[in-house]
């Protein structure tokens, strides 16, 4: 198990309950795209070279694996450091209905996020982020601008007239956030290959655009993880809950320059979550829909990413008083 995790063949967060034949098939599929010991080629290519696998029959899988490997290579520098502009827009809908008509809600909202992020990822996690979030609902638009820094295990926040600091481990799982940044910047592991339905590669001038179409297997993983929680809830209470998650039609595109370096990324994600909860007397249904498109323009990667921190000495500690770190 430890060996499989070390090679990137297994991510325990993607498996729930018993290890099934489908899980083994997914790991086998991932292994086909991994380097042979000593490098030089990957497993499927080696099997083709040895005559164990027919090259023509394997062509669709080979093309997919090679496009995926090129994408992994393009994101190598971005996995060390990332300086990018982000522009994201999301439309969200929430419908709630109760069997006794006590609740009947249909809400819509539009959210946009614009800003920039700098992150150093290959050592102690450091970050600078400047974001403006706008939300429009019921004809009212609200906007909030925030600046965030992460340095030496301390999170610093400036929002409006407020400036405060807190330990890195408060309020957010930063390891998960770091992983999300790495994946957004093209650091994709073999463990994600089974969740990709297809990869289309196109040439645009001197650039190459690689578009990944996600299948519903990823949604099924989220569905399975959530179902485990719901099962526990059902045991501990009289409430029975059912959940269905779909990400049909979701794509992620990466643009690489003529040297194979990552220039930009775009995600077009469609999420639909349907949940029904009931007890012996009544039930409630909730349907959440979200359509998001996000563009990331990469300005620098790797060792070229430099973060200039402000003077944190006036940032108030959530534990009381001031005393931030000195400016870098």
PDB file of C-alpha atoms in Angstrom:
ATOM      1  CA  UNK A   1       0.000   0.000   0.000  1.00  0.00           C
ATOM      2  CA  UNK A   2       2.739   2.450   0.975  1.00  0.00           C
ATOM      3  CA  UNK A   3       4.612   1.623  -2.246  1.00  0.00           C
ATOM      4  CA  UNK A   4       1.532   2.268  -4.394  1.00  0.00           C
ATOM      5  CA  UNK A   5       0.920   5.600  -2.640  1.00  0.00           C
ATOM      6  CA  UNK A   6       4.561   6.601  -3.081  1.00  0.00           C
ATOM      7  CA  UNK A   7       4.396   5.927  -6.817  1.00  0.00           C
ATOM      8  CA  UNK A   8       1.179   7.908  -7.187  1.00  0.00           C
ATOM      9  CA  UNK A   9      -0.868   4.826  -8.051  1.00  0.00           C
ATOM     10  CA  UNK A  10      -3.145   5.146  -5.048  1.00  0.00           C
ATOM     11  CA  UNK A  11      -4.761   8.105  -3.354  1.00  0.00           C
ATOM     12  CA  UNK A  12      -6.575   6.777  -0.288  1.00  0.00           C
ATOM     13  CA  UNK A  13      -8.967   9.757  -0.346  1.00  0.00           C
ATOM     14  CA  UNK A  14     -10.367   8.415  -3.636  1.00  0.00           C
ATOM     15  CA  UNK A  15     -11.404   5.067  -2.185  1.00  0.00           C
ATOM     16  CA  UNK A  16     -14.184   4.346   0.255  1.00  0.00           C
ATOM     17  CA  UNK A  17     -15.102   1.169   2.061  1.00  0.00           C
ATOM     18  CA  UNK A  18     -13.788  -2.102   0.646  1.00  0.00           C
ATOM     19  CA  UNK A  19     -11.166  -2.201  -2.104  1.00  0.00           C
ATOM     20  CA  UNK A  20     -13.185  -3.428  -5.104  1.00  0.00           C
ATOM     21  CA  UNK A  21     -12.377  -4.882  -8.516  1.00  0.00           C
ATOM     22  CA  UNK A  22     -13.163  -1.480 -10.043  1.00  0.00           C
ATOM     23  CA  UNK A  23     -10.483   0.036  -7.803  1.00  0.00           C
ATOM     24  CA  UNK A  24      -7.964  -2.561  -8.942  1.00  0.00           C
ATOM     25  CA  UNK A  25      -8.886  -1.913 -12.584  1.00  0.00           C
ATOM     26  CA  UNK A  26      -8.356   1.822 -12.048  1.00  0.00           C
ATOM     27  CA  UNK A  27      -4.920   1.240 -10.524  1.00  0.00           C
ATOM     28  CA  UNK A  28      -3.978  -1.089 -13.400  1.00  0.00           C
ATOM     29  CA  UNK A  29      -5.036   1.586 -15.891  1.00  0.00           C
ATOM     30  CA  UNK A  30      -2.954   4.180 -14.074  1.00  0.00           C
ATOM     31  CA  UNK A  31       0.049   1.854 -14.074  1.00  0.00           C
ATOM     32  CA  UNK A  32      -0.016   1.667 -17.889  1.00  0.00           C
ATOM     33  CA  UNK A  33       1.007   5.343 -18.025  1.00  0.00           C
ATOM     34  CA  UNK A  34       3.796   5.178 -15.459  1.00  0.00           C
ATOM     35  CA  UNK A  35       7.538   5.160 -16.132  1.00  0.00           C
ATOM     36  CA  UNK A  36       9.332   1.861 -16.191  1.00  0.00           C
ATOM     37  CA  UNK A  37      12.029   1.383 -13.567  1.00  0.00           C
ATOM     38  CA  UNK A  38      15.084   3.210 -14.852  1.00  0.00           C
ATOM     39  CA  UNK A  39      12.986   5.548 -17.006  1.00  0.00           C
ATOM     40  CA  UNK A  40      13.127   5.723 -20.779  1.00  0.00           C
ATOM     41  CA  UNK A  41       9.561   4.710 -21.466  1.00  0.00           C
ATOM     42  CA  UNK A  42       6.246   3.933 -19.798  1.00  0.00           C
ATOM     43  CA  UNK A  43       4.601   0.564 -19.161  1.00  0.00           C
ATOM     44  CA  UNK A  44       2.161   0.426 -22.075  1.00  0.00           C
ATOM     45  CA  UNK A  45       4.822   1.543 -24.561  1.00  0.00           C
ATOM     46  CA  UNK A  46       7.133  -1.167 -23.205  1.00  0.00           C
ATOM     47  CA  UNK A  47       4.404  -3.812 -23.627  1.00  0.00           C
ATOM     48  CA  UNK A  48       3.871  -2.672 -27.218  1.00  0.00           C
ATOM     49  CA  UNK A  49       7.615  -2.745 -27.960  1.00  0.00           C
ATOM     50  CA  UNK A  50       7.884  -6.276 -26.592  1.00  0.00           C
ATOM     51  CA  UNK A  51       4.945  -7.454 -28.707  1.00  0.00           C
ATOM     52  CA  UNK A  52       2.761  -8.253 -25.701  1.00  0.00           C
ATOM     53  CA  UNK A  53       0.169  -5.657 -26.779  1.00  0.00           C
ATOM     54  CA  UNK A  54      -0.996  -4.808 -30.302  1.00  0.00           C
ATOM     55  CA  UNK A  55       0.009  -1.227 -31.149  1.00  0.00           C
ATOM     56  CA  UNK A  56      -3.077  -0.472 -33.251  1.00  0.00           C
ATOM     57  CA  UNK A  57      -5.501  -1.848 -30.681  1.00  0.00           C
ATOM     58  CA  UNK A  58      -3.791   0.191 -27.971  1.00  0.00           C
ATOM     59  CA  UNK A  59      -3.618   3.410 -30.020  1.00  0.00           C
ATOM     60  CA  UNK A  60      -6.559   5.261 -28.329  1.00  0.00           C
ATOM     61  CA  UNK A  61      -5.121   4.512 -24.882  1.00  0.00           C
ATOM     62  CA  UNK A  62      -1.580   5.333 -25.999  1.00  0.00           C
ATOM     63  CA  UNK A  63      -2.622   8.717 -27.402  1.00  0.00           C
ATOM     64  CA  UNK A  64      -4.484   9.536 -24.208  1.00  0.00           C
ATOM     65  CA  UNK A  65      -1.565   8.522 -21.974  1.00  0.00           C
ATOM     66  CA  UNK A  66       1.008  10.445 -24.022  1.00  0.00           C
ATOM     67  CA  UNK A  67      -1.118  13.602 -23.997  1.00  0.00           C
ATOM     68  CA  UNK A  68      -1.520  13.193 -20.249  1.00  0.00           C
ATOM     69  CA  UNK A  69       2.225  12.714 -19.755  1.00  0.00           C
ATOM     70  CA  UNK A  70       2.944  15.861 -21.794  1.00  0.00           C
ATOM     71  CA  UNK A  71       0.547  17.727 -19.554  1.00  0.00           C
ATOM     72  CA  UNK A  72       2.320  16.403 -16.451  1.00  0.00           C
ATOM     73  CA  UNK A  73       5.633  17.639 -17.846  1.00  0.00           C
ATOM     74  CA  UNK A  74       4.203  21.095 -18.607  1.00  0.00           C
ATOM     75  CA  UNK A  75       3.074  21.522 -15.018  1.00  0.00           C
ATOM     76  CA  UNK A  76       6.356  20.458 -13.434  1.00  0.00           C
ATOM     77  CA  UNK A  77       7.666  24.005 -12.952  1.00  0.00           C
ATOM     78  CA  UNK A  78       4.260  25.300 -11.834  1.00  0.00           C
ATOM     79  CA  UNK A  79       4.246  22.651  -9.115  1.00  0.00           C
ATOM     80  CA  UNK A  80       7.273  24.427  -7.599  1.00  0.00           C
ATOM     81  CA  UNK A  81       5.967  27.971  -7.859  1.00  0.00           C
ATOM     82  CA  UNK A  82       3.047  29.802  -9.446  1.00  0.00           C
ATOM     83  CA  UNK A  83       2.274  33.445 -10.254  1.00  0.00           C
ATOM     84  CA  UNK A  84      -1.082  33.803 -12.003  1.00  0.00           C
ATOM     85  CA  UNK A  85      -4.120  35.983 -12.610  1.00  0.00           C
ATOM     86  CA  UNK A  86      -7.508  34.373 -11.954  1.00  0.00           C
ATOM     87  CA  UNK A  87     -10.911  35.251 -13.397  1.00  0.00           C
ATOM     88  CA  UNK A  88     -13.811  33.022 -12.342  1.00  0.00           C
ATOM     89  CA  UNK A  89     -17.569  33.278 -12.741  1.00  0.00           C
ATOM     90  CA  UNK A  90     -20.195  31.028 -11.204  1.00  0.00           C
ATOM     91  CA  UNK A  91     -23.977  30.795 -11.352  1.00  0.00           C
ATOM     92  CA  UNK A  92     -25.557  28.973  -8.418  1.00  0.00           C
ATOM     93  CA  UNK A  93     -29.086  27.734  -7.961  1.00  0.00           C
ATOM     94  CA  UNK A  94     -30.655  26.217  -4.863  1.00  0.00           C
ATOM     95  CA  UNK A  95     -34.136  24.700  -4.677  1.00  0.00           C
ATOM     96  CA  UNK A  96     -35.538  23.455  -1.351  1.00  0.00           C
ATOM     97  CA  UNK A  97     -38.913  21.767  -0.979  1.00  0.00           C
ATOM     98  CA  UNK A  98     -40.540  20.126   2.029  1.00  0.00           C
ATOM     99  CA  UNK A  99     -43.303  17.528   1.750  1.00  0.00           C
ATOM    100  CA  UNK A 100     -45.524  19.536   4.093  1.00  0.00           C
ATOM    101  CA  UNK A 101     -44.968  22.761   2.077  1.00  0.00           C
ATOM    102  CA  UNK A 102     -43.378  24.454   5.100  1.00  0.00           C
ATOM    103  CA  UNK A 103     -40.339  25.176   2.918  1.00  0.00           C
ATOM    104  CA  UNK A 104     -40.508  26.137  -0.750  1.00  0.00           C
ATOM    105  CA  UNK A 105     -37.430  28.078  -1.812  1.00  0.00           C
ATOM    106  CA  UNK A 106     -35.872  28.786  -5.208  1.00  0.00           C
ATOM    107  CA  UNK A 107     -32.806  31.033  -5.040  1.00  0.00           C
ATOM    108  CA  UNK A 108     -30.351  32.085  -7.752  1.00  0.00           C
ATOM    109  CA  UNK A 109     -27.036  33.885  -7.375  1.00  0.00           C
ATOM    110  CA  UNK A 110     -24.141  34.953  -9.591  1.00  0.00           C
ATOM    111  CA  UNK A 111     -20.625  35.070  -8.169  1.00  0.00           C
ATOM    112  CA  UNK A 112     -17.438  36.396  -9.734  1.00  0.00           C
ATOM    113  CA  UNK A 113     -13.891  36.179  -8.417  1.00  0.00           C
ATOM    114  CA  UNK A 114     -11.071  38.232  -9.924  1.00  0.00           C
ATOM    115  CA  UNK A 115      -7.544  38.693  -8.736  1.00  0.00           C
ATOM    116  CA  UNK A 116      -4.058  37.278  -8.566  1.00  0.00           C
ATOM    117  CA  UNK A 117      -2.167  34.654  -6.650  1.00  0.00           C
ATOM    118  CA  UNK A 118       1.487  33.956  -6.019  1.00  0.00           C
ATOM    119  CA  UNK A 119       2.511  30.718  -4.362  1.00  0.00           C
ATOM    120  CA  UNK A 120       5.787  28.973  -3.585  1.00  0.00           C
ATOM    121  CA  UNK A 121       4.952  25.286  -3.358  1.00  0.00           C
ATOM    122  CA  UNK A 122       8.184  23.290  -3.343  1.00  0.00           C
ATOM    123  CA  UNK A 123       9.315  24.310   0.160  1.00  0.00           C
ATOM    124  CA  UNK A 124       7.552  25.806   3.175  1.00  0.00           C
ATOM    125  CA  UNK A 125       4.257  26.894   1.649  1.00  0.00           C
ATOM    126  CA  UNK A 126       4.285  30.674   1.057  1.00  0.00           C
ATOM    127  CA  UNK A 127       1.510  32.647  -0.609  1.00  0.00           C
ATOM    128  CA  UNK A 128       0.208  36.103  -1.532  1.00  0.00           C
ATOM    129  CA  UNK A 129      -3.342  36.458  -2.821  1.00  0.00           C
ATOM    130  CA  UNK A 130      -5.375  39.529  -3.829  1.00  0.00           C
ATOM    131  CA  UNK A 131      -9.018  38.763  -4.633  1.00  0.00           C
ATOM    132  CA  UNK A 132     -12.228  40.697  -5.264  1.00  0.00           C
ATOM    133  CA  UNK A 133     -15.443  38.705  -4.845  1.00  0.00           C
ATOM    134  CA  UNK A 134     -18.764  39.995  -6.195  1.00  0.00           C
ATOM    135  CA  UNK A 135     -22.134  38.344  -5.596  1.00  0.00           C
ATOM    136  CA  UNK A 136     -25.470  39.290  -7.122  1.00  0.00           C
ATOM    137  CA  UNK A 137     -28.704  37.877  -5.694  1.00  0.00           C
ATOM    138  CA  UNK A 138     -32.260  39.226  -5.673  1.00  0.00           C
ATOM    139  CA  UNK A 139     -31.115  42.244  -7.684  1.00  0.00           C
ATOM    140  CA  UNK A 140     -28.558  43.271  -5.035  1.00  0.00           C
ATOM    141  CA  UNK A 141     -24.816  43.207  -5.708  1.00  0.00           C
ATOM    142  CA  UNK A 142     -22.273  42.951  -2.908  1.00  0.00           C
ATOM    143  CA  UNK A 143     -18.514  43.219  -3.382  1.00  0.00           C
ATOM    144  CA  UNK A 144     -15.665  42.405  -1.036  1.00  0.00           C
ATOM    145  CA  UNK A 145     -11.943  42.833  -1.602  1.00  0.00           C
ATOM    146  CA  UNK A 146      -9.461  40.842   0.420  1.00  0.00           C
ATOM    147  CA  UNK A 147      -5.707  40.365   0.573  1.00  0.00           C
ATOM    148  CA  UNK A 148      -4.161  37.254   2.078  1.00  0.00           C
ATOM    149  CA  UNK A 149      -0.600  36.237   2.830  1.00  0.00           C
ATOM    150  CA  UNK A 150       0.835  33.005   4.171  1.00  0.00           C
ATOM    151  CA  UNK A 151       4.337  33.211   5.612  1.00  0.00           C
ATOM    152  CA  UNK A 152       6.262  31.127   8.138  1.00  0.00           C
ATOM    153  CA  UNK A 153       3.175  29.285   9.319  1.00  0.00           C
ATOM    154  CA  UNK A 154       1.113  32.445   9.877  1.00  0.00           C
ATOM    155  CA  UNK A 155      -1.880  33.640   7.856  1.00  0.00           C
ATOM    156  CA  UNK A 156      -2.300  37.409   7.401  1.00  0.00           C
ATOM    157  CA  UNK A 157      -5.532  38.997   6.208  1.00  0.00           C
ATOM    158  CA  UNK A 158      -6.441  42.535   5.159  1.00  0.00           C
ATOM    159  CA  UNK A 159     -10.127  43.172   4.483  1.00  0.00           C
ATOM    160  CA  UNK A 160     -11.420  46.741   4.383  1.00  0.00           C
ATOM    161  CA  UNK A 161     -10.094  48.528   7.460  1.00  0.00           C
ATOM    162  CA  UNK A 162      -9.295  45.278   9.266  1.00  0.00           C
ATOM    163  CA  UNK A 163      -5.864  43.649   9.327  1.00  0.00           C
ATOM    164  CA  UNK A 164      -5.272  40.562  11.428  1.00  0.00           C
ATOM    165  CA  UNK A 165      -3.147  37.442  11.713  1.00  0.00           C
ATOM    166  CA  UNK A 166      -3.744  33.889  12.833  1.00  0.00           C
ATOM    167  CA  UNK A 167      -1.915  30.546  12.874  1.00  0.00           C
ATOM    168  CA  UNK A 168      -1.913  28.715   9.557  1.00  0.00           C
ATOM    169  CA  UNK A 169      -3.877  25.769  10.964  1.00  0.00           C
ATOM    170  CA  UNK A 170      -6.954  27.854  11.817  1.00  0.00           C
ATOM    171  CA  UNK A 171     -10.019  27.885   9.594  1.00  0.00           C
ATOM    172  CA  UNK A 172      -8.771  26.050   6.501  1.00  0.00           C
ATOM    173  CA  UNK A 173      -6.967  22.904   5.396  1.00  0.00           C
ATOM    174  CA  UNK A 174      -4.031  24.527   3.632  1.00  0.00           C
ATOM    175  CA  UNK A 175      -2.602  21.242   2.417  1.00  0.00           C
ATOM    176  CA  UNK A 176      -5.814  20.672   0.463  1.00  0.00           C
ATOM    177  CA  UNK A 177      -5.604  24.245  -0.859  1.00  0.00           C
ATOM    178  CA  UNK A 178      -1.994  23.685  -1.901  1.00  0.00           C
ATOM    179  CA  UNK A 179      -2.971  20.485  -3.708  1.00  0.00           C
ATOM    180  CA  UNK A 180      -5.782  22.339  -5.493  1.00  0.00           C
ATOM    181  CA  UNK A 181      -3.328  25.001  -6.677  1.00  0.00           C
ATOM    182  CA  UNK A 182      -0.922  22.360  -7.948  1.00  0.00           C
ATOM    183  CA  UNK A 183      -3.674  20.584  -9.869  1.00  0.00           C
ATOM    184  CA  UNK A 184      -4.990  23.875 -11.293  1.00  0.00           C
ATOM    185  CA  UNK A 185      -1.491  24.630 -12.536  1.00  0.00           C
ATOM    186  CA  UNK A 186      -1.151  21.336 -14.350  1.00  0.00           C
ATOM    187  CA  UNK A 187       0.379  19.089 -11.699  1.00  0.00           C
ATOM    188  CA  UNK A 188      -1.748  16.029 -12.383  1.00  0.00           C
ATOM    189  CA  UNK A 189      -0.862  12.636 -10.971  1.00  0.00           C
ATOM    190  CA  UNK A 190      -1.447   9.207 -12.539  1.00  0.00           C
ATOM    191  CA  UNK A 191      -4.141   8.672  -9.879  1.00  0.00           C
ATOM    192  CA  UNK A 192      -6.395  11.102 -11.785  1.00  0.00           C
ATOM    193  CA  UNK A 193      -6.130   9.343 -15.168  1.00  0.00           C
ATOM    194  CA  UNK A 194      -9.189   7.064 -14.682  1.00  0.00           C
ATOM    195  CA  UNK A 195     -11.349  10.158 -14.092  1.00  0.00           C
ATOM    196  CA  UNK A 196     -10.529  11.555 -17.537  1.00  0.00           C
ATOM    197  CA  UNK A 197     -12.986  10.454 -20.206  1.00  0.00           C
ATOM    198  CA  UNK A 198     -10.966  11.821 -23.120  1.00  0.00           C
ATOM    199  CA  UNK A 199      -8.107  14.175 -23.956  1.00  0.00           C
ATOM    200  CA  UNK A 200      -8.251  16.341 -27.081  1.00  0.00           C
ATOM    201  CA  UNK A 201      -5.023  17.957 -28.307  1.00  0.00           C
ATOM    202  CA  UNK A 202      -5.165  20.881 -30.738  1.00  0.00           C
ATOM    203  CA  UNK A 203      -2.605  23.299 -32.162  1.00  0.00           C
ATOM    204  CA  UNK A 204      -3.265  27.039 -31.976  1.00  0.00           C
ATOM    205  CA  UNK A 205      -0.424  28.974 -33.596  1.00  0.00           C
ATOM    206  CA  UNK A 206       2.718  28.036 -31.667  1.00  0.00           C
ATOM    207  CA  UNK A 207       0.640  26.822 -28.724  1.00  0.00           C
ATOM    208  CA  UNK A 208      -0.814  23.418 -27.900  1.00  0.00           C
ATOM    209  CA  UNK A 209      -4.187  23.201 -26.179  1.00  0.00           C
ATOM    210  CA  UNK A 210      -4.898  20.056 -24.177  1.00  0.00           C
ATOM    211  CA  UNK A 211      -8.552  19.609 -23.129  1.00  0.00           C
ATOM    212  CA  UNK A 212      -9.530  17.012 -20.550  1.00  0.00           C
ATOM    213  CA  UNK A 213     -13.152  15.897 -20.461  1.00  0.00           C
ATOM    214  CA  UNK A 214     -13.978  14.551 -17.017  1.00  0.00           C
ATOM    215  CA  UNK A 215     -16.213  11.543 -16.614  1.00  0.00           C
ATOM    216  CA  UNK A 216     -18.735  10.963 -13.852  1.00  0.00           C
ATOM    217  CA  UNK A 217     -16.329   8.664 -12.010  1.00  0.00           C
ATOM    218  CA  UNK A 218     -14.970  11.662 -10.104  1.00  0.00           C
ATOM    219  CA  UNK A 219     -18.476  12.678  -9.086  1.00  0.00           C
ATOM    220  CA  UNK A 220     -19.042   9.081  -8.033  1.00  0.00           C
ATOM    221  CA  UNK A 221     -16.033   9.289  -5.711  1.00  0.00           C
ATOM    222  CA  UNK A 222     -17.430  12.430  -4.072  1.00  0.00           C
ATOM    223  CA  UNK A 223     -20.822  10.737  -3.974  1.00  0.00           C
ATOM    224  CA  UNK A 224     -19.303   7.701  -2.260  1.00  0.00           C
ATOM    225  CA  UNK A 225     -17.419   9.765   0.313  1.00  0.00           C
ATOM    226  CA  UNK A 226     -20.545  11.738   1.155  1.00  0.00           C
ATOM    227  CA  UNK A 227     -22.682   8.600   1.252  1.00  0.00           C
ATOM    228  CA  UNK A 228     -20.401   7.199   3.957  1.00  0.00           C
ATOM    229  CA  UNK A 229     -21.133  10.252   6.096  1.00  0.00           C
ATOM    230  CA  UNK A 230     -24.859   9.971   5.391  1.00  0.00           C
ATOM    231  CA  UNK A 231     -24.821   6.310   6.408  1.00  0.00           C
ATOM    232  CA  UNK A 232     -23.375   7.264   9.783  1.00  0.00           C
ATOM    233  CA  UNK A 233     -26.048   9.938  10.157  1.00  0.00           C
ATOM    234  CA  UNK A 234     -28.751   7.395   9.373  1.00  0.00           C
ATOM    235  CA  UNK A 235     -27.457   5.015  12.036  1.00  0.00           C
ATOM    236  CA  UNK A 236     -27.285   7.755  14.666  1.00  0.00           C
ATOM    237  CA  UNK A 237     -30.719   9.231  13.891  1.00  0.00           C
ATOM    238  CA  UNK A 238     -34.030   8.329  12.281  1.00  0.00           C
ATOM    239  CA  UNK A 239     -33.238  10.425   9.205  1.00  0.00           C
ATOM    240  CA  UNK A 240     -32.682   8.616   5.914  1.00  0.00           C
ATOM    241  CA  UNK A 241     -30.740  10.540   3.283  1.00  0.00           C
ATOM    242  CA  UNK A 242     -29.995   9.896  -0.388  1.00  0.00           C
ATOM    243  CA  UNK A 243     -27.494  11.850  -2.456  1.00  0.00           C
ATOM    244  CA  UNK A 244     -26.719  12.005  -6.169  1.00  0.00           C
ATOM    245  CA  UNK A 245     -23.871  14.064  -7.648  1.00  0.00           C
ATOM    246  CA  UNK A 246     -23.196  14.686 -11.339  1.00  0.00           C
ATOM    247  CA  UNK A 247     -20.403  16.564 -13.134  1.00  0.00           C
ATOM    248  CA  UNK A 248     -21.450  15.696 -16.676  1.00  0.00           C
ATOM    249  CA  UNK A 249     -19.904  17.933 -19.339  1.00  0.00           C
ATOM    250  CA  UNK A 250     -17.078  19.292 -17.170  1.00  0.00           C
ATOM    251  CA  UNK A 251     -13.765  20.047 -18.891  1.00  0.00           C
ATOM    252  CA  UNK A 252     -10.336  21.407 -17.990  1.00  0.00           C
ATOM    253  CA  UNK A 253      -8.088  22.900 -20.682  1.00  0.00           C
ATOM    254  CA  UNK A 254      -4.377  23.689 -20.505  1.00  0.00           C
ATOM    255  CA  UNK A 255      -2.445  25.790 -23.029  1.00  0.00           C
ATOM    256  CA  UNK A 256       1.265  25.068 -23.484  1.00  0.00           C
ATOM    257  CA  UNK A 257       3.808  27.069 -25.488  1.00  0.00           C
ATOM    258  CA  UNK A 258       6.135  25.695 -28.161  1.00  0.00           C
ATOM    259  CA  UNK A 259       8.599  24.572 -25.475  1.00  0.00           C
ATOM    260  CA  UNK A 260       5.901  22.664 -23.587  1.00  0.00           C
ATOM    261  CA  UNK A 261       5.660  25.166 -20.719  1.00  0.00           C
ATOM    262  CA  UNK A 262       2.251  25.915 -19.260  1.00  0.00           C
ATOM    263  CA  UNK A 263       0.799  29.331 -20.231  1.00  0.00           C
ATOM    264  CA  UNK A 264      -2.801  29.193 -19.045  1.00  0.00           C
ATOM    265  CA  UNK A 265      -5.568  26.943 -17.774  1.00  0.00           C
ATOM    266  CA  UNK A 266      -9.346  27.020 -18.041  1.00  0.00           C
ATOM    267  CA  UNK A 267     -11.960  25.011 -16.156  1.00  0.00           C
ATOM    268  CA  UNK A 268     -15.584  24.690 -17.249  1.00  0.00           C
ATOM    269  CA  UNK A 269     -17.339  22.775 -14.504  1.00  0.00           C
ATOM    270  CA  UNK A 270     -20.973  21.791 -14.154  1.00  0.00           C
ATOM    271  CA  UNK A 271     -22.135  20.413 -10.828  1.00  0.00           C
ATOM    272  CA  UNK A 272     -25.544  19.104  -9.838  1.00  0.00           C
ATOM    273  CA  UNK A 273     -26.279  17.779  -6.370  1.00  0.00           C
ATOM    274  CA  UNK A 274     -29.639  16.275  -5.461  1.00  0.00           C
ATOM    275  CA  UNK A 275     -30.329  15.283  -1.867  1.00  0.00           C
ATOM    276  CA  UNK A 276     -33.440  13.897  -0.193  1.00  0.00           C
ATOM    277  CA  UNK A 277     -33.749  13.566   3.572  1.00  0.00           C
ATOM    278  CA  UNK A 278     -36.731  11.990   5.292  1.00  0.00           C
ATOM    279  CA  UNK A 279     -37.960  10.588   8.553  1.00  0.00           C
ATOM    280  CA  UNK A 280     -41.126   8.673   9.370  1.00  0.00           C
ATOM    281  CA  UNK A 281     -43.329  11.768   8.974  1.00  0.00           C
ATOM    282  CA  UNK A 282     -41.954  14.143   6.356  1.00  0.00           C
ATOM    283  CA  UNK A 283     -39.213  14.689   3.801  1.00  0.00           C
ATOM    284  CA  UNK A 284     -37.214  17.481   2.222  1.00  0.00           C
ATOM    285  CA  UNK A 285     -35.532  17.690  -1.186  1.00  0.00           C
ATOM    286  CA  UNK A 286     -32.628  19.969  -2.037  1.00  0.00           C
ATOM    287  CA  UNK A 287     -31.210  20.525  -5.517  1.00  0.00           C
ATOM    288  CA  UNK A 288     -28.001  22.520  -5.896  1.00  0.00           C
ATOM    289  CA  UNK A 289     -26.700  23.458  -9.350  1.00  0.00           C
ATOM    290  CA  UNK A 290     -23.483  25.305 -10.092  1.00  0.00           C
ATOM    291  CA  UNK A 291     -21.904  26.278 -13.403  1.00  0.00           C
ATOM    292  CA  UNK A 292     -18.406  27.693 -13.161  1.00  0.00           C
ATOM    293  CA  UNK A 293     -15.837  28.862 -15.652  1.00  0.00           C
ATOM    294  CA  UNK A 294     -12.385  29.856 -14.449  1.00  0.00           C
ATOM    295  CA  UNK A 295      -9.452  31.242 -16.408  1.00  0.00           C
ATOM    296  CA  UNK A 296      -5.924  31.222 -15.037  1.00  0.00           C
ATOM    297  CA  UNK A 297      -3.232  33.193 -16.876  1.00  0.00           C
ATOM    298  CA  UNK A 298       0.213  32.124 -15.740  1.00  0.00           C
ATOM    299  CA  UNK A 299       2.815  34.895 -15.503  1.00  0.00           C
ATOM    300  CA  UNK A 300       5.673  32.957 -13.907  1.00  0.00           C
ATOM    301  CA  UNK A 301       6.445  29.494 -12.573  1.00  0.00           C
ATOM    302  CA  UNK A 302       9.102  27.676 -10.608  1.00  0.00           C
ATOM    303  CA  UNK A 303      12.069  29.628  -9.285  1.00  0.00           C
ATOM    304  CA  UNK A 304      10.929  32.756 -11.166  1.00  0.00           C
ATOM    305  CA  UNK A 305       8.123  33.296  -8.640  1.00  0.00           C
ATOM    306  CA  UNK A 306       9.104  35.956  -6.096  1.00  0.00           C
ATOM    307  CA  UNK A 307       6.805  37.141  -3.328  1.00  0.00           C
ATOM    308  CA  UNK A 308       7.248  40.559  -1.712  1.00  0.00           C
ATOM    309  CA  UNK A 309       5.526  40.652   1.669  1.00  0.00           C
ATOM    310  CA  UNK A 310       4.288  43.876   3.321  1.00  0.00           C
ATOM    311  CA  UNK A 311       5.116  44.950   6.878  1.00  0.00           C
ATOM    312  CA  UNK A 312       2.938  42.759   9.115  1.00  0.00           C
ATOM    313  CA  UNK A 313       3.830  44.511  12.393  1.00  0.00           C
ATOM    314  CA  UNK A 314       0.442  46.262  12.622  1.00  0.00           C
ATOM    315  CA  UNK A 315      -1.654  43.163  11.986  1.00  0.00           C
ATOM    316  CA  UNK A 316      -3.710  42.356  15.072  1.00  0.00           C
ATOM    317  CA  UNK A 317      -3.495  38.813  16.400  1.00  0.00           C
ATOM    318  CA  UNK A 318      -6.764  36.977  16.855  1.00  0.00           C
ATOM    319  CA  UNK A 319      -5.349  36.059  20.259  1.00  0.00           C
ATOM    320  CA  UNK A 320      -4.976  39.747  21.089  1.00  0.00           C
ATOM    321  CA  UNK A 321      -2.286  42.362  20.494  1.00  0.00           C
ATOM    322  CA  UNK A 322      -0.059  42.941  17.458  1.00  0.00           C
ATOM    323  CA  UNK A 323       3.312  41.698  16.404  1.00  0.00           C
ATOM    324  CA  UNK A 324       3.534  40.267  12.921  1.00  0.00           C
ATOM    325  CA  UNK A 325       6.717  39.132  11.263  1.00  0.00           C
ATOM    326  CA  UNK A 326       9.061  41.590   9.653  1.00  0.00           C
ATOM    327  CA  UNK A 327       8.697  42.389   5.956  1.00  0.00           C
ATOM    328  CA  UNK A 328      10.616  40.123   3.643  1.00  0.00           C
TER     329      UNK A 328
END
